Tab-separated table of C-alpha atoms in Angstrom:
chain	number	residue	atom	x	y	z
R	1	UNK	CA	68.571	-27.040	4.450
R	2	UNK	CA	66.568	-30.143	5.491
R	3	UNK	CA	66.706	-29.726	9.143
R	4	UNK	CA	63.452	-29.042	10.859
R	5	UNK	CA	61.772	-29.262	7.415
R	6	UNK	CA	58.050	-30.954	7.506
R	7	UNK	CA	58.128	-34.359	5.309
R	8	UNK	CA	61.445	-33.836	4.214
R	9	UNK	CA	61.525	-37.446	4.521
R	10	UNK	CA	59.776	-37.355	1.264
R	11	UNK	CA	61.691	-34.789	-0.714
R	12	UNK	CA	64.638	-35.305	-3.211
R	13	UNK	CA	67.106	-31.970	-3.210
R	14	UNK	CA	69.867	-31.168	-6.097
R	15	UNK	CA	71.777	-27.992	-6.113
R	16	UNK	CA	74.497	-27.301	-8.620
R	17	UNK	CA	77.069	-24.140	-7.759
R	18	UNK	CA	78.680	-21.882	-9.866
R	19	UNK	CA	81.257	-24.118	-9.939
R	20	UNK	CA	80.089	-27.092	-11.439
R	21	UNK	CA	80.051	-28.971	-7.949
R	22	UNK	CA	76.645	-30.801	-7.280
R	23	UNK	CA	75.069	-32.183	-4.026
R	24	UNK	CA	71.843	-34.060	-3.527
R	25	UNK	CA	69.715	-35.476	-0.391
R	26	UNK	CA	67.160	-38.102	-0.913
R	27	UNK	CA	64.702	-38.817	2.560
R	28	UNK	CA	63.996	-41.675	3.401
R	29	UNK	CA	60.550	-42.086	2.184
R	30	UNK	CA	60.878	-41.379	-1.159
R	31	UNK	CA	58.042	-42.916	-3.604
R	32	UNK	CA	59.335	-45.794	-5.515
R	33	UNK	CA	62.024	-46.801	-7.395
R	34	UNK	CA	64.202	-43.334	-7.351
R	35	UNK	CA	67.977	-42.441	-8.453
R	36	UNK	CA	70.514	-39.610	-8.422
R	37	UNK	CA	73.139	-39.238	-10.914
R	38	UNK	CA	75.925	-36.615	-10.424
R	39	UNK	CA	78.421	-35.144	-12.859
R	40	UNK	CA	80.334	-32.242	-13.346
R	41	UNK	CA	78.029	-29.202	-13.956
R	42	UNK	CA	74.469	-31.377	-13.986
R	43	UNK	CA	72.550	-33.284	-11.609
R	44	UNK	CA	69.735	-35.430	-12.156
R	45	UNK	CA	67.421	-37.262	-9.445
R	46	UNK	CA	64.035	-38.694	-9.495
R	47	UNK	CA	62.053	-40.604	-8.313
R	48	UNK	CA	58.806	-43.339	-9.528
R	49	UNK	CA	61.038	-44.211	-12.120
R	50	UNK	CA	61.187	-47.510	-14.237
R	51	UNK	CA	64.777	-48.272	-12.336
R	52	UNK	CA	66.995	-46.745	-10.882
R	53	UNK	CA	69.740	-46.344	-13.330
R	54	UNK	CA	67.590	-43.765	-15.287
R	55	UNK	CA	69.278	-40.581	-14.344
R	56	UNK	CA	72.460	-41.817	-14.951
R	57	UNK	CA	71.281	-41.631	-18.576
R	58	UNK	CA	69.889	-38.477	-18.212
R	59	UNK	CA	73.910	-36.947	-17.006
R	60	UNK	CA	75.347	-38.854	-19.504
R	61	UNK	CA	73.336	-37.251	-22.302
R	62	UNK	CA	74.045	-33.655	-20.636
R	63	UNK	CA	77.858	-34.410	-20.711
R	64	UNK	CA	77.980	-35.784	-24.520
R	65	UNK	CA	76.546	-32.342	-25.582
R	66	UNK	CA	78.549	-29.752	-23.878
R	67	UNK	CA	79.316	-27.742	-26.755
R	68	UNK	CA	74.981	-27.089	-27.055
R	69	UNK	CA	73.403	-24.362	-25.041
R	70	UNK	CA	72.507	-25.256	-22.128
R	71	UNK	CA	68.480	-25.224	-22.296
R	72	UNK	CA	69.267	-27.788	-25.696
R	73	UNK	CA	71.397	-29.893	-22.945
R	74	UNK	CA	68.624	-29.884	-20.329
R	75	UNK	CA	65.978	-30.977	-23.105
R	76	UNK	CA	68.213	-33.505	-24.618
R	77	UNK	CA	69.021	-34.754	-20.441
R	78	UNK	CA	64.873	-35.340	-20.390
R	79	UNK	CA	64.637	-37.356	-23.792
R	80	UNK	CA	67.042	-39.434	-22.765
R	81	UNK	CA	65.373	-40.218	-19.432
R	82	UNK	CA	62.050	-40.947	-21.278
R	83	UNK	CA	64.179	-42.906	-23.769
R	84	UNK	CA	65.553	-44.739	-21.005
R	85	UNK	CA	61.971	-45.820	-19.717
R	86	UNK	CA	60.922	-42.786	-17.838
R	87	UNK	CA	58.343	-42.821	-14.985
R	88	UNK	CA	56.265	-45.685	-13.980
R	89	UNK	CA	53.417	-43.863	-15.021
R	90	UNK	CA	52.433	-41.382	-17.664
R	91	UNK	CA	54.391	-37.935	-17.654
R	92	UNK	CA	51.827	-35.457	-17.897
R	93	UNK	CA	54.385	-32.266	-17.529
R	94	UNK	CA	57.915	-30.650	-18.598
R	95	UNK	CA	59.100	-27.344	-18.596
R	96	UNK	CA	62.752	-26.240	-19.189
R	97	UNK	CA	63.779	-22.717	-17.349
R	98	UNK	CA	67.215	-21.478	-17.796
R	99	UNK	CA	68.606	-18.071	-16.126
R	100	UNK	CA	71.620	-16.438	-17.147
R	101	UNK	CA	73.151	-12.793	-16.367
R	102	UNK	CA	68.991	-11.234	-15.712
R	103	UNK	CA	66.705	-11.449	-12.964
R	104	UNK	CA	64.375	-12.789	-15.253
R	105	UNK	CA	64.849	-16.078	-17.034
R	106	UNK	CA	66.171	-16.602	-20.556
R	107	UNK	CA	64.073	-19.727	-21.196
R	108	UNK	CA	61.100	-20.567	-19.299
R	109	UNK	CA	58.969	-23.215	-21.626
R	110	UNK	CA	56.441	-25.158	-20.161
R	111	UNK	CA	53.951	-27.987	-20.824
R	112	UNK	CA	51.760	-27.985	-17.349
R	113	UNK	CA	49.632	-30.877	-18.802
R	114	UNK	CA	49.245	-33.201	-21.859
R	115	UNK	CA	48.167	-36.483	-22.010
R	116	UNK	CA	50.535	-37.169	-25.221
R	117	UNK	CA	54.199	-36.732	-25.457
R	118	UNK	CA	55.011	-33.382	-23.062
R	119	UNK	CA	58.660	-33.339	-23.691
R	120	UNK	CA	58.018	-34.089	-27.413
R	121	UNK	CA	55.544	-30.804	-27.225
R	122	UNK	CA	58.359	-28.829	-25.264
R	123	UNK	CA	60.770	-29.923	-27.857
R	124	UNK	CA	58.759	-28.247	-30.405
R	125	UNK	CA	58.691	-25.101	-28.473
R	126	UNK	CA	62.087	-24.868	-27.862
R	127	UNK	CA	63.232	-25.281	-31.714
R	128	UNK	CA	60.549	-22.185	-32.357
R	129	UNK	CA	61.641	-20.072	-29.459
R	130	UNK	CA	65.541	-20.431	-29.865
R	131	UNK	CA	66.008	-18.310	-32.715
R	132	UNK	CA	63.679	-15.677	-31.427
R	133	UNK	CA	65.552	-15.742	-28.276
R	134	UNK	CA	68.321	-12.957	-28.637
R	135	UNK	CA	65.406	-10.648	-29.947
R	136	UNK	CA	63.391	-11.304	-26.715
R	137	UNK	CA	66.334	-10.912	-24.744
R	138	UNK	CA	67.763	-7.645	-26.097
R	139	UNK	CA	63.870	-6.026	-26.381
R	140	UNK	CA	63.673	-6.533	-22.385
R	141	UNK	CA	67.108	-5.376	-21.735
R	142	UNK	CA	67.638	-2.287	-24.119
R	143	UNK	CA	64.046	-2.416	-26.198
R	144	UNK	CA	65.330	0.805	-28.189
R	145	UNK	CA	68.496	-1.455	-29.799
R	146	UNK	CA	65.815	-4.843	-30.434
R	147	UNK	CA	64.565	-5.817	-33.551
R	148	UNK	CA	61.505	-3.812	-35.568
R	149	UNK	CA	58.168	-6.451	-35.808
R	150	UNK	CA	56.777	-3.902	-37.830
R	151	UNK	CA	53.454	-3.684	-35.966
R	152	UNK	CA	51.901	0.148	-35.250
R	153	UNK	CA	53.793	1.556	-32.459
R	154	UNK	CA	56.978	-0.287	-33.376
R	155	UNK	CA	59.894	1.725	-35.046
């Protein structure tokens, strides 16, 4: 994976299988203070961080709420890191994308930029997409067995 890569010196990589086994590469040149914190099914790295302990807190918080769906565990993984100081500087982004059993992905949420609070903004969006989700879901696999919205056009 990294060999032969241009400025791979200045990359961080995570992969988790579909086993719940995680590996991670940090180069060399990474910016700042930067971590990696591996546990079973989740991995969390970063890097410009306010030490280096951070995504340690960010694994822990995935672990403590296994019985949640995993998009809820993913959000709750980045509150935690921005409880646990966050970046250096301002975080101006967070999105939360989660595939399971499509080609297309279950969740895919997004805040590209905000000044504010962008997980508190992706928070919101999560809590008013998940109960809509099995509706979007079934309308893209099987739209003749989804839900009516009662709109012209719509049975």
């Amino acid at each position: 994976m990294i060999r032969d890569r241009p400025f791979i010196d200045y990359r961080q990589l995570t992969a988790v299988d579909n086993q719940g086994r995680s590996a991670t590469w940090s180069g060399a040149h990474i910016l700042g203070t930067h971590g990696v914190s591996e546990q079973r099914d989740c991995v969390a790295a970063g890097n410009l961080l306010k030490h280096a302990s951070l995504p340690k807190a960010m694994t822990d918080a995935f672990a403590a709420n296994a019985d949640q769906h995993l998009a809820e565990r993913l959000l709750r993984s980045l509150e935690a890191g921005l409880h646990s100081g966050g970046e250096e500087g301002p975080v101006h982004s967070a999105a939360l994308i989660v595939h399971h059993g499509q080609a297309f992905p279950l969740v895919s949420l997004r805040i590209d930029w905000h000044d504010g609070n962008p997980i508190r903004l992706l928070r919101r969006l999560w809590e008013d997409y998940k109960p809509q989700m099995g509706a979007y879901l079934q309308r893209a696999v099987d739209p003749t067995q989804a839900p009516s919205y009662g709109v012209p056009g719509d049975p």
